[in-house]
mmCIF file of C-alpha atoms in Angstrom:
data_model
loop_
_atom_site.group_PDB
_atom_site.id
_atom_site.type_symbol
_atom_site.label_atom_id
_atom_site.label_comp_id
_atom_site.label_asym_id
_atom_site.label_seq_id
_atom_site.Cartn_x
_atom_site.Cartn_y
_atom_site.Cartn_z
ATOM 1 C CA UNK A 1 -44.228 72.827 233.456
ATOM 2 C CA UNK A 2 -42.999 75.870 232.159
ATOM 3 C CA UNK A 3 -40.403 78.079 233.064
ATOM 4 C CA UNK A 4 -40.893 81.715 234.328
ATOM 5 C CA UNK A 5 -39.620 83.515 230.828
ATOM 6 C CA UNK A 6 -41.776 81.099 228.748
ATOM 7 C CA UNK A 7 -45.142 81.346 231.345
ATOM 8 C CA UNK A 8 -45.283 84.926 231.093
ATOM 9 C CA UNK A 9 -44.402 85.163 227.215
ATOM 10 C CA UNK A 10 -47.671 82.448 226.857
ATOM 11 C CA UNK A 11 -49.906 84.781 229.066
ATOM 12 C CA UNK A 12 -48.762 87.509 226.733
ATOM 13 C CA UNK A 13 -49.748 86.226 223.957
ATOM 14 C CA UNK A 14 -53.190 84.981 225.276
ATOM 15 C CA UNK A 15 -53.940 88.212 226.857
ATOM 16 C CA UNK A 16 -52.866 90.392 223.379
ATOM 17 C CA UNK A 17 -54.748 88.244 221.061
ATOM 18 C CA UNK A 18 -57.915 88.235 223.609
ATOM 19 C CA UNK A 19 -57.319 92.208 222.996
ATOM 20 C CA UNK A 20 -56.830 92.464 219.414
ATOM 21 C CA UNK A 21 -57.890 89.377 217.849
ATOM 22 C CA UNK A 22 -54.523 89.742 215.646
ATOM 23 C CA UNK A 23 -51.674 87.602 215.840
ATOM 24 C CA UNK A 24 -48.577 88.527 218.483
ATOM 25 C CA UNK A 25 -45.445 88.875 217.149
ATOM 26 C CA UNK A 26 -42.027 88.903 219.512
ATOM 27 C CA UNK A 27 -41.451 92.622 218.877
ATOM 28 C CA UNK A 28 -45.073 93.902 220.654
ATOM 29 C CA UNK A 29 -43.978 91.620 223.679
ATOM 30 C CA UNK A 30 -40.335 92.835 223.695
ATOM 31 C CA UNK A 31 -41.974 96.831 223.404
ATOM 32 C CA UNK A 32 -45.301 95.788 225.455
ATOM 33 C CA UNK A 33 -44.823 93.510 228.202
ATOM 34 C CA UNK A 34 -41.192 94.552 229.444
ATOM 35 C CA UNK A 35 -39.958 91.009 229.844
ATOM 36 C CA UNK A 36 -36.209 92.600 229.402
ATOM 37 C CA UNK A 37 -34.769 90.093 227.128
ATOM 38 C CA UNK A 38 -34.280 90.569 223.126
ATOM 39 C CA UNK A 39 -36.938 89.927 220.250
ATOM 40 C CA UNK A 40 -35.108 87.037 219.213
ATOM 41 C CA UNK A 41 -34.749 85.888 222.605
ATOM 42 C CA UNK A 42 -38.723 85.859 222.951
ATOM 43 C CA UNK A 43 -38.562 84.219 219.081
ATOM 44 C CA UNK A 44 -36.748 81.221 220.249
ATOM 45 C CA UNK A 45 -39.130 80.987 223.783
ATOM 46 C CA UNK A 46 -42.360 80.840 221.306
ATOM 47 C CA UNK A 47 -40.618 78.399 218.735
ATOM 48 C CA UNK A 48 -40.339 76.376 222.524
ATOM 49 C CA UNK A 49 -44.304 76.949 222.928
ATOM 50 C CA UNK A 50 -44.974 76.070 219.603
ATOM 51 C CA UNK A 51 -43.476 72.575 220.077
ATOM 52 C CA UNK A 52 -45.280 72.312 223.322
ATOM 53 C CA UNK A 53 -48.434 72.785 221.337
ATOM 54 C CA UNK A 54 -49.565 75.627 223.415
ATOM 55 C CA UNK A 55 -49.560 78.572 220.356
ATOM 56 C CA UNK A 56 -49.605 77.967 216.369
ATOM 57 C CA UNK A 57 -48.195 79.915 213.722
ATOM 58 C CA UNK A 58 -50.955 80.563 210.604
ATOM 59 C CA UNK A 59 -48.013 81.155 208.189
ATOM 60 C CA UNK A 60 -44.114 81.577 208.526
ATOM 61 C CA UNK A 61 -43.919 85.674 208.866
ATOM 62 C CA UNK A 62 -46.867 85.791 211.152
ATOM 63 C CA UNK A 63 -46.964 86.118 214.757
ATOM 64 C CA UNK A 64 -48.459 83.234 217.108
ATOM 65 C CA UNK A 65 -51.884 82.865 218.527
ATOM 66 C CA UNK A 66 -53.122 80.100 221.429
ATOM 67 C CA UNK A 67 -53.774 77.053 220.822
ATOM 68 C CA UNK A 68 -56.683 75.003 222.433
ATOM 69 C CA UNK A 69 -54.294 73.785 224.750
ATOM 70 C CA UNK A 70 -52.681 77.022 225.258
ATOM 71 C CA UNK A 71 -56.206 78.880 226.048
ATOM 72 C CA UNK A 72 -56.797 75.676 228.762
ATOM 73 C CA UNK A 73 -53.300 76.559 230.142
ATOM 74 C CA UNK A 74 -54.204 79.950 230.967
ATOM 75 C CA UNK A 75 -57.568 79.039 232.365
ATOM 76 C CA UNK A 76 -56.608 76.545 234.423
ATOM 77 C CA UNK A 77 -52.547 78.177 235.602
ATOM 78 C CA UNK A 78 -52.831 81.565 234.411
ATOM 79 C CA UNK A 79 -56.447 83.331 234.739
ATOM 80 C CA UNK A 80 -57.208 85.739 237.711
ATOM 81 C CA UNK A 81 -60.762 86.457 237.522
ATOM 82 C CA UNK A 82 -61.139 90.124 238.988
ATOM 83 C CA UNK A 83 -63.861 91.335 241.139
ATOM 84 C CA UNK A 84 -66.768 93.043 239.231
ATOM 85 C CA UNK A 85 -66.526 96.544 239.073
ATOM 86 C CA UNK A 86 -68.719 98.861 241.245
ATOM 87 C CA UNK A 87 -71.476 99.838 238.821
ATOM 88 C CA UNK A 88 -71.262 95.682 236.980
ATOM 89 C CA UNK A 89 -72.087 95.112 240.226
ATOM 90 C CA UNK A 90 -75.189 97.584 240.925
ATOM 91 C CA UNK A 91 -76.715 97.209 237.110
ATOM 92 C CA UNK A 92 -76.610 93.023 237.872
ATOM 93 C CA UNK A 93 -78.085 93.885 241.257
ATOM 94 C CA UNK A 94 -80.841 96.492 239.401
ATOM 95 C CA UNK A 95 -81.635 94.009 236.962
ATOM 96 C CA UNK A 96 -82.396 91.194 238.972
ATOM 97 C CA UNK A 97 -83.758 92.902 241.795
ATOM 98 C CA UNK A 98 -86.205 94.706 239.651
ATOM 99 C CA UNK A 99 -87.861 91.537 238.762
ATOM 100 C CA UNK A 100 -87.831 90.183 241.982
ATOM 101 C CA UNK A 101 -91.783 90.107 242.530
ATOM 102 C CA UNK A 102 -92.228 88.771 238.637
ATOM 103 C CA UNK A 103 -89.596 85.446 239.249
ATOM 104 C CA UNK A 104 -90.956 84.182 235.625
ATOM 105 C CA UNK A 105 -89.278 87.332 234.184
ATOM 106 C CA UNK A 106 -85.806 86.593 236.184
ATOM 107 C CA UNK A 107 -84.189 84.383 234.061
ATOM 108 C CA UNK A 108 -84.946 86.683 231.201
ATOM 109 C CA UNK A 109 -83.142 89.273 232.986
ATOM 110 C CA UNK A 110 -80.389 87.024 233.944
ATOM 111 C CA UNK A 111 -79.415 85.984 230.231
ATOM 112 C CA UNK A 112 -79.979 90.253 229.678
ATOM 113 C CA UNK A 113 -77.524 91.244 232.466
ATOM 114 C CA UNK A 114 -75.025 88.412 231.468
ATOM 115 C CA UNK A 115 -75.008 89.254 227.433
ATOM 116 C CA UNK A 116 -75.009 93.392 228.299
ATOM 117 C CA UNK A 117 -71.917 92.949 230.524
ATOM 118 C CA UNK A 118 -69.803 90.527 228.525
ATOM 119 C CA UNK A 119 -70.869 91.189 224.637
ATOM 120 C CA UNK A 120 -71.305 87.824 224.230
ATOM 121 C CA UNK A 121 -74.759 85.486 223.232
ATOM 122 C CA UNK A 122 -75.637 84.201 226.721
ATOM 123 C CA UNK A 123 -78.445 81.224 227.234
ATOM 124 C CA UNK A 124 -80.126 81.054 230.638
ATOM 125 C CA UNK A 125 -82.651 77.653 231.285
ATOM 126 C CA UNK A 126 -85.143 77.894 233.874
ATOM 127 C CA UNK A 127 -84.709 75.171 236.868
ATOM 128 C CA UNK A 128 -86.298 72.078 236.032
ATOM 129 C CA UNK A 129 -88.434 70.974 238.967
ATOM 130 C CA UNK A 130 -89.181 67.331 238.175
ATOM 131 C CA UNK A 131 -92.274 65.692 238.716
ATOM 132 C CA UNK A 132 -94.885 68.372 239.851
ATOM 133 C CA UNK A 133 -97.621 66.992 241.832
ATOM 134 C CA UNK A 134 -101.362 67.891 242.494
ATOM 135 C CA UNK A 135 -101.984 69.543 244.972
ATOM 136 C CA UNK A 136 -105.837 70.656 244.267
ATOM 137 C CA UNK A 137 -108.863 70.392 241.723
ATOM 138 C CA UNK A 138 -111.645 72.621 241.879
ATOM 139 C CA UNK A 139 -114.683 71.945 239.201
ATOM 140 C CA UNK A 140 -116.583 74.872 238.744
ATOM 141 C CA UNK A 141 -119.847 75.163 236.811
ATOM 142 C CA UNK A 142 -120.488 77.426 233.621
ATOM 143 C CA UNK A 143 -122.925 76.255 231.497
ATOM 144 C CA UNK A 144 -125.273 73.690 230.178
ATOM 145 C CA UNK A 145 -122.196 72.036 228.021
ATOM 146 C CA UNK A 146 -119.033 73.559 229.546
ATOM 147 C CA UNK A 147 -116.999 73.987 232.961
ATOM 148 C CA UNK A 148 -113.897 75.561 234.792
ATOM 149 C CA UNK A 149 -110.937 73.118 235.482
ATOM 150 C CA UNK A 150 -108.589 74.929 238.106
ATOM 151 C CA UNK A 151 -105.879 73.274 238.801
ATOM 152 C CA UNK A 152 -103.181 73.918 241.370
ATOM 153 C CA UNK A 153 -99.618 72.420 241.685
ATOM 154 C CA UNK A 154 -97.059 71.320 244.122
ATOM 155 C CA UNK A 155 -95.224 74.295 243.132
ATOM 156 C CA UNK A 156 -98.044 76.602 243.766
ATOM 157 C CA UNK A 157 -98.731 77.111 239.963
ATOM 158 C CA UNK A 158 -102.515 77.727 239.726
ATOM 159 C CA UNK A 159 -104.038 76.786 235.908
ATOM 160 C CA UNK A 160 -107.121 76.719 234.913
ATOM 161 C CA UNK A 161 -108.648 76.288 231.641
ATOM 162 C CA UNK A 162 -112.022 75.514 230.320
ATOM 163 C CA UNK A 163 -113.701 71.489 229.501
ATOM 164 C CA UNK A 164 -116.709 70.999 227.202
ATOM 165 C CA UNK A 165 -118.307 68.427 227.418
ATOM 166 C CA UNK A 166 -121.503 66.519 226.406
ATOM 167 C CA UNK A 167 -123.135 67.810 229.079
ATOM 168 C CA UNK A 168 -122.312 69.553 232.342
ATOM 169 C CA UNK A 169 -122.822 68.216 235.640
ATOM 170 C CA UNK A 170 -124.102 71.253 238.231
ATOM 171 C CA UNK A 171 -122.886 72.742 240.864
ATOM 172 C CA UNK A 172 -123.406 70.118 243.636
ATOM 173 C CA UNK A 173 -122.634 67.388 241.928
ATOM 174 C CA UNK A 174 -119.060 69.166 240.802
ATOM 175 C CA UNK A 175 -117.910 69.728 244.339
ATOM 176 C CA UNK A 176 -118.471 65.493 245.093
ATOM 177 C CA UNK A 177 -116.552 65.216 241.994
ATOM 178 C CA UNK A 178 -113.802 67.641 243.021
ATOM 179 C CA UNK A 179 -113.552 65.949 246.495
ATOM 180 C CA UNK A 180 -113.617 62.457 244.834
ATOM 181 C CA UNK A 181 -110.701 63.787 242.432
ATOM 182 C CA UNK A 182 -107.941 65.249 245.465
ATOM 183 C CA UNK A 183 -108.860 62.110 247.308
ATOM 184 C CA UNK A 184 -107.429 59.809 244.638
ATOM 185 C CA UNK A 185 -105.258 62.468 243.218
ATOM 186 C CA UNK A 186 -103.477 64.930 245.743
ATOM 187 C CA UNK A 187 -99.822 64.725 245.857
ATOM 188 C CA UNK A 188 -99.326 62.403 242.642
ATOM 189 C CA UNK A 189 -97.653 63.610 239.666
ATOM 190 C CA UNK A 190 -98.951 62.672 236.075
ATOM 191 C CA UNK A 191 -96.907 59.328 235.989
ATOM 192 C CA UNK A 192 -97.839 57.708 238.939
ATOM 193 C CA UNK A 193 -101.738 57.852 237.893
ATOM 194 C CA UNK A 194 -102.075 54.243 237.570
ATOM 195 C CA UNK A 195 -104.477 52.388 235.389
ATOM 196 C CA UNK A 196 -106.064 51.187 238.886
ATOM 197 C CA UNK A 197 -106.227 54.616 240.340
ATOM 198 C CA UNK A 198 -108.556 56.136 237.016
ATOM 199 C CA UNK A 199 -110.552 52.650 236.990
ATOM 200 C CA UNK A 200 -111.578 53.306 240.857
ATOM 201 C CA UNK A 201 -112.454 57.036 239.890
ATOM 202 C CA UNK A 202 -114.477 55.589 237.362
ATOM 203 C CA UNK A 203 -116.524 53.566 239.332
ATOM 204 C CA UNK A 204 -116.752 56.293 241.819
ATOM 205 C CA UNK A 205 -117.573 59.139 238.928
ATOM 206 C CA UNK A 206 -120.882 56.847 238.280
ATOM 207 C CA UNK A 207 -123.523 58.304 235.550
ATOM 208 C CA UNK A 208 -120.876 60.601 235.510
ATOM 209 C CA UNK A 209 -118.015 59.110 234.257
ATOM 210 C CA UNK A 210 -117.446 60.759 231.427
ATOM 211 C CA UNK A 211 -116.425 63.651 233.056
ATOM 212 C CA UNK A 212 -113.028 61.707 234.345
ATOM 213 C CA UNK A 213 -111.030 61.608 231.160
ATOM 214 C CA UNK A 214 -111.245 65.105 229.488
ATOM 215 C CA UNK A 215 -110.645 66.043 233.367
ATOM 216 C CA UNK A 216 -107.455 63.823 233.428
ATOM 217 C CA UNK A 217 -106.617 65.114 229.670
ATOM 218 C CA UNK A 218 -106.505 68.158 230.494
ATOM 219 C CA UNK A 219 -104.911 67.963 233.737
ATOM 220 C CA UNK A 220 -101.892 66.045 232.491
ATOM 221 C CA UNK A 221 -101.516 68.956 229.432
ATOM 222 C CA UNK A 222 -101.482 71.639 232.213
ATOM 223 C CA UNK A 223 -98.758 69.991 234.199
ATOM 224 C CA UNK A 224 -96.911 68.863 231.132
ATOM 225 C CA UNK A 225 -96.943 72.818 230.182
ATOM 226 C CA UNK A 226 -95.430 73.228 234.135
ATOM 227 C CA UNK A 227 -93.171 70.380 233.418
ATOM 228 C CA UNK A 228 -91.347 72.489 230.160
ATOM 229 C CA UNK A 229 -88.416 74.093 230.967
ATOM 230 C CA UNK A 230 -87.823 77.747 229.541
ATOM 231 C CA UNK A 231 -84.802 78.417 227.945
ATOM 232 C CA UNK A 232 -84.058 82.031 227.202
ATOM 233 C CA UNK A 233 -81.140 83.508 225.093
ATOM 234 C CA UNK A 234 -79.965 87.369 224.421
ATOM 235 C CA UNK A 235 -77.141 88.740 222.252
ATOM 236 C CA UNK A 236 -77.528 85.970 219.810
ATOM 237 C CA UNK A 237 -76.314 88.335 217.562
ATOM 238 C CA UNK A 238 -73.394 89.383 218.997
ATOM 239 C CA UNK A 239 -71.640 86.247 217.683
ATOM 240 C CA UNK A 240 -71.834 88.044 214.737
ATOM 241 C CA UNK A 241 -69.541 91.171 215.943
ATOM 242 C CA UNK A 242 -66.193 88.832 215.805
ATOM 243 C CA UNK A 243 -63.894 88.593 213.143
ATOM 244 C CA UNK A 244 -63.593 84.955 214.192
ATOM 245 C CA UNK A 245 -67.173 84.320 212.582
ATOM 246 C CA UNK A 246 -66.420 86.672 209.471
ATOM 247 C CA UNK A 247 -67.557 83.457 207.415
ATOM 248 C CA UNK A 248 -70.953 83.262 206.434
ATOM 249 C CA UNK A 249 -71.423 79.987 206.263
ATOM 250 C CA UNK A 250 -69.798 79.358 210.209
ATOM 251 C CA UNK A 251 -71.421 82.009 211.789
ATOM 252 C CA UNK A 252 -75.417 81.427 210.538
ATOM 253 C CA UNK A 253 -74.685 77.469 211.690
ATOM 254 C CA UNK A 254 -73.816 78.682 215.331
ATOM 255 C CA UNK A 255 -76.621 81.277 214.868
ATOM 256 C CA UNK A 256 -79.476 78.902 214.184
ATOM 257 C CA UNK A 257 -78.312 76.651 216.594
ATOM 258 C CA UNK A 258 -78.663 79.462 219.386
ATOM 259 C CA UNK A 259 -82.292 79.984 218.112
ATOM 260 C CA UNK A 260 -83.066 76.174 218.214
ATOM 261 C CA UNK A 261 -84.526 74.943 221.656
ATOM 262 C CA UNK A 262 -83.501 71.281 220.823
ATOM 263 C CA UNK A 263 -79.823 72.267 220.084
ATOM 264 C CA UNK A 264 -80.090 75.154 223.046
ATOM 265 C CA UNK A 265 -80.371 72.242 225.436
ATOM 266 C CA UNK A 266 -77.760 70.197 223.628
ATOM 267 C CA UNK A 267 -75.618 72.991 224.211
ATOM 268 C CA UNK A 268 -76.189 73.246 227.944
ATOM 269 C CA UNK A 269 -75.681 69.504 228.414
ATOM 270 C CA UNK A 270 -77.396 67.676 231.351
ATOM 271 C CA UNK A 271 -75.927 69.331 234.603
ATOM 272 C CA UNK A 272 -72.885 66.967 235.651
ATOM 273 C CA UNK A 273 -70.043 69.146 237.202
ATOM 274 C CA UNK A 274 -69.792 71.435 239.942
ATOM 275 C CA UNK A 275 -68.860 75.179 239.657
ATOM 276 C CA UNK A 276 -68.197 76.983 237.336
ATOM 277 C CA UNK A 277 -67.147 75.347 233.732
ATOM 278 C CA UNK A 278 -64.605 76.060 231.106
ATOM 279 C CA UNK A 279 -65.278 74.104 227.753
ATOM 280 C CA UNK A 280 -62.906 75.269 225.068
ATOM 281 C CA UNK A 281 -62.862 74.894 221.477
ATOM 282 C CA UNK A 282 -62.191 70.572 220.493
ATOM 283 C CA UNK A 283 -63.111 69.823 224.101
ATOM 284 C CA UNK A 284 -66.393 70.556 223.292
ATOM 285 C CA UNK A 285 -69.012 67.475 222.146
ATOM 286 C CA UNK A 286 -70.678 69.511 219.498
ATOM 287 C CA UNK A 287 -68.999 69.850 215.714
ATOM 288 C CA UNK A 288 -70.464 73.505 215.827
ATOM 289 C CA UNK A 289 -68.904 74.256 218.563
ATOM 290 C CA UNK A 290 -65.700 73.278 217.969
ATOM 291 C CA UNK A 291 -64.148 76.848 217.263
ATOM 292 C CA UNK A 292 -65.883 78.395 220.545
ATOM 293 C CA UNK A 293 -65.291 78.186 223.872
ATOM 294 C CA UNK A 294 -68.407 77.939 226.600
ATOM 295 C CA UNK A 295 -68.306 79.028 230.014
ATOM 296 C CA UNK A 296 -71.297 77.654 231.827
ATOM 297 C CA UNK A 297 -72.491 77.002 235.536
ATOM 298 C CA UNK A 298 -75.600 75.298 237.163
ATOM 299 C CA UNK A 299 -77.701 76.861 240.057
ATOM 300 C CA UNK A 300 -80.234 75.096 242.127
ATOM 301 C CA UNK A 301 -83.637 76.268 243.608
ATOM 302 C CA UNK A 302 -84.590 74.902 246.984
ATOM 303 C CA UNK A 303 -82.497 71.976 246.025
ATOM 304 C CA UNK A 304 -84.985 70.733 243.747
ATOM 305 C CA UNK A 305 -84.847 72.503 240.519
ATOM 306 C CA UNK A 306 -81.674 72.559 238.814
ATOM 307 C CA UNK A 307 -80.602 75.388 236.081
ATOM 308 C CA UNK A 308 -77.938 76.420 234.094
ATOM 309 C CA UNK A 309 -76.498 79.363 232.985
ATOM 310 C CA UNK A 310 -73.801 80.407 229.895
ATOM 311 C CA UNK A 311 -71.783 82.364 227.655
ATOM 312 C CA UNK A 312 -70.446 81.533 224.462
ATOM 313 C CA UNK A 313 -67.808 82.892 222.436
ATOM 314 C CA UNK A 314 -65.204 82.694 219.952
ATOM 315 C CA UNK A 315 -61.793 80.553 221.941
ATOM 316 C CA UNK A 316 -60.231 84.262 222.100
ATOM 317 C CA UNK A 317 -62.573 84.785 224.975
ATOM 318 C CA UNK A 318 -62.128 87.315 227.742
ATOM 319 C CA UNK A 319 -62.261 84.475 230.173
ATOM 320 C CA UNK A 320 -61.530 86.425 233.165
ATOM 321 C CA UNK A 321 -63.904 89.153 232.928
ATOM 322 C CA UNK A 322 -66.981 86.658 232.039
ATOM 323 C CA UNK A 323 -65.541 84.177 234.586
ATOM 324 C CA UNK A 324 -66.991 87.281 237.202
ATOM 325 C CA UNK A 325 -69.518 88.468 235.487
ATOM 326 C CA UNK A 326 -71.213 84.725 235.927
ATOM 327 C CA UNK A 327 -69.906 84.481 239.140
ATOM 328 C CA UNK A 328 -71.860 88.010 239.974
ATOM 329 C CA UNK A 329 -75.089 86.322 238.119
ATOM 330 C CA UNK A 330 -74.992 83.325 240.297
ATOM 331 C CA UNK A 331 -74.824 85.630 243.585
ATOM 332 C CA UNK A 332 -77.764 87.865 242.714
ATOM 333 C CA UNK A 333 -79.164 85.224 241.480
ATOM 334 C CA UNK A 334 -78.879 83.630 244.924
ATOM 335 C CA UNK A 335 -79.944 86.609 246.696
ATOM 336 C CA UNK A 336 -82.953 86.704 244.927
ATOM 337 C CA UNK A 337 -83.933 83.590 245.283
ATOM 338 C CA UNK A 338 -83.534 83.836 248.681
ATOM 339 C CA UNK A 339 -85.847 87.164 249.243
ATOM 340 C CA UNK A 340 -88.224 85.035 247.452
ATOM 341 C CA UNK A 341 -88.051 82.106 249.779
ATOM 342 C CA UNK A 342 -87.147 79.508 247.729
ATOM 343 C CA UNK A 343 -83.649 79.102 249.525
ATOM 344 C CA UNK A 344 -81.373 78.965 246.227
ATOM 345 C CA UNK A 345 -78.956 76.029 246.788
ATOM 346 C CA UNK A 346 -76.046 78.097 244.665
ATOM 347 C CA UNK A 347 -73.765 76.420 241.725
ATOM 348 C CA UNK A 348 -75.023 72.480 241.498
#
């Protein structure tokens, strides 16, 4: 716990350094923040908050910046997270809104609106809707050696995509086959196609059995493609814009890893907590991430399909201000979803 003089001489120094990015000495509190005691007075308070680990001192005549623990301090005591301004509010609401009859375009929006309004790289993954199932298979003829697979999923995806073959069955004999396939197949996903299931088909398929497995091929590509989840990124190279990341070296490893999809997804993490998260600097899991702070939340989509959206930054964050710009996403994000009818469950 920390005593009133000593509280708001910490959120001084978080909220100057967030500002400037330069170190706070005791003089621009005593002239800045009107606390109404003496420089040395606020000298001996930080020497206090020093010990406490909460702010560090680069070098003897500099000033003090947060620590990890200090910049968890303030999120977690300190931080007031204000309400979006007027037109934050109507340009999140524009964006969004916009791409409300194109949903595939949304999340590219959302990671837009989120990197526009903050300054910092933002990565937004599509929901991941597990298992989709099929619903319908329509064979159609098109020549002597070729047909039309269309394909059409649970999640009312419709693929379709062309199979050659030896030789193509015609148009008659297609439509038993199509029958014989949503019989066996309608409402399984990929995985549950047992060895039993495509041995029955193939008994069934006849002198035409060698249709089945390019069918089956195929099918299981198209809902694998389905099954990928999207993960979209803007502002990458705003990371680039603070003096934090002035080394080469640092900044081009946090870079590449926000053009990576593997080490995109290991940066989201598998969707755990509830609301909206604060990861700062050594609490997070990653080495590369160690000097940044990631703020981060989850959404849902007709309580299937969970997603996640988030910011990262140098620790010096403005934590408040992207604290409601996120919480803004998540709310148009859930009005959306909503005039779309997918009935957006909110933060996981």
């Amino acid at each position: 716990m920390l005593n009133d003089r000593k509280f708001k001489i910490l959120q001084a120094i978080v909220n100057d350094y967030i500002e400037t990015a330069e170190p706070v000495g005791s003089r621009t509190i005593a002239k800045k923040y009107g606390l109404g005691v003496s420089s040395a007075t606020i000298r001996n308070e930080m020497s206090d908050l020093e010990d406490l680990g909460l702010i560090s001192q680069l070098h003897s005549s500099s000033g003090r910046v947060p620590s990890s623990k200090g910049y968890r301090f303030y999120v977690d005591s300190m931080m007031q997270s204000p309400a979006l301004a007027e037109e934050e509010a109507l340009l999140l609401q524009r964006m969004l809104i916009e791409n409300i009859r194109q949903s595939e375009y949304m999340m590219q929006e959302t990671a837009k609106a989120l990197s526009r309004l903050t300054n910092y790289p933002a990565i937004v993954s599509e929901p991941y809707l597990k298992k989709t199932a099929i619903k319908h298979i329509q064979l159609v003829p098109l020549d002597e050696k070729s047909i039309l697979l269309v394909l059409v999923t649970d999640t009312k995806t419709v693929k379709n995509q062309v199979v050659n073959l030896s030789a193509a069955p015609g148009y008659d004999v297609l439509t038993k086959l199509s029958a014989l396939l949503n019989r066996r197949l309608s409402g399984l996903s990929i995985r549950e196609i047992s060895r039993e299931c495509i041995d029955k088909m193939l008994a069934e398929f006849g002198e035409h059995a060698h249709v089945l497995m390019p069918i089956l091929g195929i099918t299981a590509d198209m809902i694998q493609a389905e099954d990928d989840v999207r993960v979209y990124t803007s502002g990458v190279k705003n990371i680039l814009t603070f003096p934090e990341f002035s080394d080469k070296a640092k900044a081009e490893q946090i870079f590449h890893a926000l053009e990576d999809r593997a080490s995109l997804f290991e940066i989201l993490g598998t969707p755990k907590a509830s609301g909206i998260q604060i990861i700062i600097g050594e609490e997070n899991a990653l080495d590369l991430l160690k000097s940044c702070s990631l703020i981060k939340a989850n959404y849902t989509i007709d309580n299937q399909g969970t997603g996640c959206i988030a910011l990262i930054g140098p620790m010096r964050m403005d934590y408040a201000q992207a604290v409601s710009v996120l919480s803004g996403v998540l709310q148009n994000i859930r009005h959306v979803m909503d005039a779309l009818g997918l009935r957006n469950g909110g933060t996981d």
